């Protein structure tokens, strides 16, 4: 501290010494895992329709060109998304005595994962995935069918048919939920409203629909989901000989 009072006063009012600027934090490197995380974030918040490479890049705070060092195109992101979801599927040890219940359990898991991310099941349609997690689940489903005595070709075709149904079911449910969120979508009716409309139809033109209206609109989404998969599974016959 200076001895002279004027110097001490001047020292008190002097500008503090400029500290060296802290180095700017380094950006996290772009990785496949971060791309997948960002894609899921977009789908969860905005729906699958909003998913583009540009949108994923924006979430990561970078430009689209940065992503192309890790992915080929949008289809590649779709494959990563489904692989990430399928990584959460728990596969049972195939049991010949319980193969139908096991299949229903696996496909119910897949349905529920799809429904967490609106419209994401569209990414599983019209594609043959080579993601290891997707292949793992496909292998597990095939193993369950084979344990049930289903011959290989029928097992493969049945797996495709059931997977297609689950994807379509989840996509429809996502669309219904989105439309119900818009007040102008009045044609998305409740079961009660649908029953009223069916029973009000002219009997001479719609005798069956009017007579069986209650049965036609009965059941929850889960009831119908299990019914449809059950119909597919119940028509599979174990190989003989």
GROMACS .gro file of C-alpha atoms in nm:
model
  241
    1UNK     CA    1   0.000   0.000   0.000
    2UNK     CA    2   0.154   0.342  -0.094
    3UNK     CA    3   0.253   0.561   0.206
    4UNK     CA    4   0.128   0.887   0.051
    5UNK     CA    5  -0.250   0.936   0.109
    6UNK     CA    6  -0.299   1.067  -0.245
    7UNK     CA    7  -0.134   0.761  -0.388
    8UNK     CA    8  -0.347   0.535  -0.169
    9UNK     CA    9  -0.662   0.717  -0.289
   10UNK     CA   10  -0.549   0.683  -0.649
   11UNK     CA   11  -0.481   0.315  -0.595
   12UNK     CA   12  -0.832   0.263  -0.459
   13UNK     CA   13  -0.988   0.415  -0.772
   14UNK     CA   14  -0.751   0.260  -1.021
   15UNK     CA   15  -0.897   0.009  -1.272
   16UNK     CA   16  -0.832  -0.346  -1.156
   17UNK     CA   17  -0.571  -0.532  -1.348
   18UNK     CA   18  -0.720  -0.703  -1.649
   19UNK     CA   19  -0.732  -1.075  -1.596
   20UNK     CA   20  -0.636  -1.303  -1.878
   21UNK     CA   21  -0.947  -1.404  -2.071
   22UNK     CA   22  -1.060  -1.755  -1.994
   23UNK     CA   23  -1.026  -1.984  -2.292
   24UNK     CA   24  -1.353  -2.046  -2.472
   25UNK     CA   25  -1.502  -2.383  -2.375
   26UNK     CA   26  -1.440  -2.644  -2.636
   27UNK     CA   27  -1.747  -2.774  -2.813
   28UNK     CA   28  -1.834  -3.134  -2.753
   29UNK     CA   29  -1.736  -3.342  -3.052
   30UNK     CA   30  -2.013  -3.464  -3.278
   31UNK     CA   31  -2.066  -3.837  -3.236
   32UNK     CA   32  -2.317  -4.092  -3.353
   33UNK     CA   33  -2.452  -4.112  -2.999
   34UNK     CA   34  -2.507  -3.735  -2.977
   35UNK     CA   35  -2.675  -3.734  -3.319
   36UNK     CA   36  -2.912  -4.006  -3.200
   37UNK     CA   37  -2.982  -3.819  -2.876
   38UNK     CA   38  -3.061  -3.502  -3.068
   39UNK     CA   39  -3.285  -3.684  -3.314
   40UNK     CA   40  -3.486  -3.838  -3.030
   41UNK     CA   41  -3.513  -3.495  -2.869
   42UNK     CA   42  -3.661  -3.353  -3.190
   43UNK     CA   43  -3.911  -3.637  -3.225
   44UNK     CA   44  -4.016  -3.622  -2.859
   45UNK     CA   45  -4.076  -3.246  -2.871
   46UNK     CA   46  -4.201  -3.192  -3.225
   47UNK     CA   47  -4.294  -3.530  -3.373
   48UNK     CA   48  -4.126  -3.740  -3.636
   49UNK     CA   49  -4.242  -3.511  -3.917
   50UNK     CA   50  -4.008  -3.241  -3.785
   51UNK     CA   51  -3.702  -3.466  -3.802
   52UNK     CA   52  -3.451  -3.346  -4.061
   53UNK     CA   53  -3.073  -3.341  -4.073
   54UNK     CA   54  -3.085  -2.962  -4.052
   55UNK     CA   55  -3.306  -2.976  -3.741
   56UNK     CA   56  -3.078  -3.229  -3.569
   57UNK     CA   57  -2.776  -3.014  -3.652
   58UNK     CA   58  -2.948  -2.711  -3.498
   59UNK     CA   59  -3.007  -2.899  -3.172
   60UNK     CA   60  -2.636  -2.985  -3.166
   61UNK     CA   61  -2.540  -2.623  -3.239
   62UNK     CA   62  -2.365  -2.704  -3.563
   63UNK     CA   63  -2.426  -2.717  -3.935
   64UNK     CA   64  -2.559  -3.012  -4.137
   65UNK     CA   65  -2.220  -3.072  -4.296
   66UNK     CA   66  -2.079  -3.167  -3.956
   67UNK     CA   67  -2.318  -3.460  -3.937
   68UNK     CA   68  -2.212  -3.611  -4.267
   69UNK     CA   69  -1.884  -3.723  -4.118
   70UNK     CA   70  -2.091  -3.971  -3.911
   71UNK     CA   71  -2.407  -4.046  -4.109
   72UNK     CA   72  -2.488  -4.102  -4.474
   73UNK     CA   73  -2.837  -3.951  -4.496
   74UNK     CA   74  -3.172  -3.917  -4.317
   75UNK     CA   75  -3.235  -4.293  -4.354
   76UNK     CA   76  -2.922  -4.349  -4.151
   77UNK     CA   77  -3.072  -4.142  -3.867
   78UNK     CA   78  -3.389  -4.352  -3.889
   79UNK     CA   79  -3.182  -4.666  -3.846
   80UNK     CA   80  -3.006  -4.517  -3.545
   81UNK     CA   81  -3.336  -4.416  -3.387
   82UNK     CA   82  -3.492  -4.760  -3.410
   83UNK     CA   83  -3.169  -4.920  -3.293
   84UNK     CA   84  -3.162  -4.694  -2.986
   85UNK     CA   85  -3.521  -4.784  -2.897
   86UNK     CA   86  -3.468  -5.155  -2.956
   87UNK     CA   87  -3.168  -5.148  -2.722
   88UNK     CA   88  -3.423  -5.113  -2.439
   89UNK     CA   89  -3.619  -5.425  -2.536
   90UNK     CA   90  -3.573  -5.712  -2.291
   91UNK     CA   91  -3.582  -6.053  -2.459
   92UNK     CA   92  -3.692  -6.364  -2.270
   93UNK     CA   93  -3.528  -6.703  -2.290
   94UNK     CA   94  -3.744  -6.882  -2.550
   95UNK     CA   95  -3.995  -7.114  -2.386
   96UNK     CA   96  -4.181  -7.362  -2.610
   97UNK     CA   97  -4.470  -7.368  -2.365
   98UNK     CA   98  -4.515  -6.991  -2.352
   99UNK     CA   99  -4.404  -6.867  -2.693
  100UNK     CA  100  -4.725  -6.676  -2.771
  101UNK     CA  101  -4.716  -6.488  -2.440
  102UNK     CA  102  -4.348  -6.416  -2.494
  103UNK     CA  103  -4.411  -6.272  -2.841
  104UNK     CA  104  -4.690  -6.053  -2.708
  105UNK     CA  105  -4.459  -5.929  -2.433
  106UNK     CA  106  -4.181  -5.836  -2.674
  107UNK     CA  107  -4.414  -5.661  -2.919
  108UNK     CA  108  -4.587  -5.475  -2.636
  109UNK     CA  109  -4.248  -5.337  -2.532
  110UNK     CA  110  -4.182  -5.225  -2.889
  111UNK     CA  111  -4.525  -5.063  -2.915
  112UNK     CA  112  -4.476  -4.870  -2.591
  113UNK     CA  113  -4.132  -4.747  -2.699
  114UNK     CA  114  -4.275  -4.625  -3.029
  115UNK     CA  115  -4.555  -4.442  -2.852
  116UNK     CA  116  -4.307  -4.245  -2.640
  117UNK     CA  117  -4.186  -4.071  -2.958
  118UNK     CA  118  -4.475  -3.952  -3.179
  119UNK     CA  119  -4.460  -4.106  -3.525
  120UNK     CA  120  -4.117  -4.264  -3.481
  121UNK     CA  121  -4.245  -4.605  -3.593
  122UNK     CA  122  -4.252  -4.460  -3.945
  123UNK     CA  123  -3.873  -4.490  -3.935
  124UNK     CA  124  -3.911  -4.869  -3.911
  125UNK     CA  125  -4.132  -4.897  -4.220
  126UNK     CA  126  -4.003  -4.983  -4.568
  127UNK     CA  127  -3.652  -5.046  -4.444
  128UNK     CA  128  -3.426  -5.340  -4.371
  129UNK     CA  129  -3.221  -5.240  -4.070
  130UNK     CA  130  -2.863  -5.354  -4.018
  131UNK     CA  131  -2.837  -5.193  -3.675
  132UNK     CA  132  -2.707  -5.453  -3.432
  133UNK     CA  133  -2.972  -5.378  -3.168
  134UNK     CA  134  -3.251  -5.407  -3.423
  135UNK     CA  135  -3.102  -5.734  -3.544
  136UNK     CA  136  -3.073  -5.853  -3.182
  137UNK     CA  137  -3.447  -5.807  -3.128
  138UNK     CA  138  -3.526  -5.969  -3.463
  139UNK     CA  139  -3.311  -6.265  -3.365
  140UNK     CA  140  -3.490  -6.292  -3.031
  141UNK     CA  141  -3.834  -6.289  -3.193
  142UNK     CA  142  -3.725  -6.551  -3.444
  143UNK     CA  143  -3.587  -6.768  -3.163
  144UNK     CA  144  -3.921  -6.752  -2.981
  145UNK     CA  145  -4.113  -6.856  -3.292
  146UNK     CA  146  -3.875  -7.142  -3.367
  147UNK     CA  147  -3.897  -7.259  -3.005
  148UNK     CA  148  -4.274  -7.275  -3.057
  149UNK     CA  149  -4.220  -7.524  -3.337
  150UNK     CA  150  -4.291  -7.283  -3.624
  151UNK     CA  151  -4.096  -7.375  -3.935
  152UNK     CA  152  -3.834  -7.116  -4.042
  153UNK     CA  153  -4.008  -6.963  -4.345
  154UNK     CA  154  -4.340  -6.924  -4.164
  155UNK     CA  155  -4.153  -6.781  -3.863
  156UNK     CA  156  -3.978  -6.523  -4.082
  157UNK     CA  157  -4.297  -6.419  -4.258
  158UNK     CA  158  -4.490  -6.404  -3.931
  159UNK     CA  159  -4.220  -6.188  -3.773
  160UNK     CA  160  -4.244  -5.944  -4.064
  161UNK     CA  161  -4.623  -5.933  -4.049
  162UNK     CA  162  -4.637  -5.876  -3.674
  163UNK     CA  163  -4.363  -5.612  -3.686
  164UNK     CA  164  -4.551  -5.432  -3.964
  165UNK     CA  165  -4.873  -5.437  -3.762
  166UNK     CA  166  -4.701  -5.299  -3.449
  167UNK     CA  167  -4.539  -5.017  -3.648
  168UNK     CA  168  -4.869  -4.928  -3.816
  169UNK     CA  169  -5.061  -4.946  -3.488
  170UNK     CA  170  -4.816  -4.712  -3.314
  171UNK     CA  171  -4.818  -4.472  -3.608
  172UNK     CA  172  -5.197  -4.453  -3.608
  173UNK     CA  173  -5.206  -4.395  -3.232
  174UNK     CA  174  -4.954  -4.113  -3.268
  175UNK     CA  175  -5.165  -3.952  -3.540
  176UNK     CA  176  -5.482  -3.980  -3.331
  177UNK     CA  177  -5.312  -3.823  -3.029
  178UNK     CA  178  -5.182  -3.535  -3.240
  179UNK     CA  179  -5.520  -3.471  -3.397
  180UNK     CA  180  -5.693  -3.476  -3.062
  181UNK     CA  181  -5.455  -3.201  -2.957
  182UNK     CA  182  -5.605  -2.972  -3.222
  183UNK     CA  183  -5.953  -2.839  -3.139
  184UNK     CA  184  -6.046  -2.807  -3.508
  185UNK     CA  185  -6.010  -3.183  -3.563
  186UNK     CA  186  -6.371  -3.258  -3.468
  187UNK     CA  187  -6.388  -3.576  -3.672
  188UNK     CA  188  -6.167  -3.760  -3.420
  189UNK     CA  189  -6.456  -3.896  -3.220
  190UNK     CA  190  -6.483  -4.055  -2.878
  191UNK     CA  191  -6.638  -4.401  -2.846
  192UNK     CA  192  -6.959  -4.244  -2.711
  193UNK     CA  193  -6.986  -4.004  -3.005
  194UNK     CA  194  -6.915  -4.283  -3.251
  195UNK     CA  195  -7.181  -4.502  -3.091
  196UNK     CA  196  -7.433  -4.220  -3.121
  197UNK     CA  197  -7.357  -4.173  -3.488
  198UNK     CA  198  -7.370  -4.543  -3.570
  199UNK     CA  199  -7.701  -4.597  -3.392
  200UNK     CA  200  -7.847  -4.293  -3.570
  201UNK     CA  201  -7.771  -4.432  -3.917
  202UNK     CA  202  -8.068  -4.521  -4.140
  203UNK     CA  203  -8.159  -4.883  -4.060
  204UNK     CA  204  -8.248  -4.964  -4.421
  205UNK     CA  205  -7.899  -4.871  -4.546
  206UNK     CA  206  -7.679  -4.973  -4.253
  207UNK     CA  207  -7.862  -5.255  -4.073
  208UNK     CA  208  -7.551  -5.440  -3.954
  209UNK     CA  209  -7.355  -5.135  -3.844
  210UNK     CA  210  -7.654  -5.001  -3.650
  211UNK     CA  211  -7.744  -5.338  -3.493
  212UNK     CA  212  -7.390  -5.418  -3.379
  213UNK     CA  213  -7.268  -5.065  -3.307
  214UNK     CA  214  -7.173  -5.140  -2.946
  215UNK     CA  215  -6.961  -5.440  -3.046
  216UNK     CA  216  -6.795  -5.250  -3.332
  217UNK     CA  217  -6.665  -4.972  -3.109
  218UNK     CA  218  -6.592  -5.186  -2.801
  219UNK     CA  219  -6.254  -5.246  -2.641
  220UNK     CA  220  -5.951  -5.034  -2.562
  221UNK     CA  221  -5.657  -4.984  -2.792
  222UNK     CA  222  -5.464  -5.242  -2.593
  223UNK     CA  223  -5.750  -5.491  -2.623
  224UNK     CA  224  -5.750  -5.455  -2.998
  225UNK     CA  225  -5.371  -5.468  -3.015
  226UNK     CA  226  -5.363  -5.800  -2.831
  227UNK     CA  227  -5.653  -5.932  -3.040
  228UNK     CA  228  -5.480  -5.858  -3.371
  229UNK     CA  229  -5.148  -6.012  -3.265
  230UNK     CA  230  -5.337  -6.308  -3.121
  231UNK     CA  231  -5.509  -6.369  -3.453
  232UNK     CA  232  -5.174  -6.373  -3.631
  233UNK     CA  233  -5.014  -6.603  -3.375
  234UNK     CA  234  -5.309  -6.840  -3.346
  235UNK     CA  235  -5.290  -6.915  -3.717
  236UNK     CA  236  -4.931  -7.029  -3.686
  237UNK     CA  237  -4.909  -7.406  -3.664
  238UNK     CA  238  -4.608  -7.589  -3.523
  239UNK     CA  239  -4.426  -7.798  -3.780
  240UNK     CA  240  -4.500  -8.170  -3.764
  241UNK     CA  241  -4.271  -8.462  -3.822
   0.00000   0.00000   0.00000
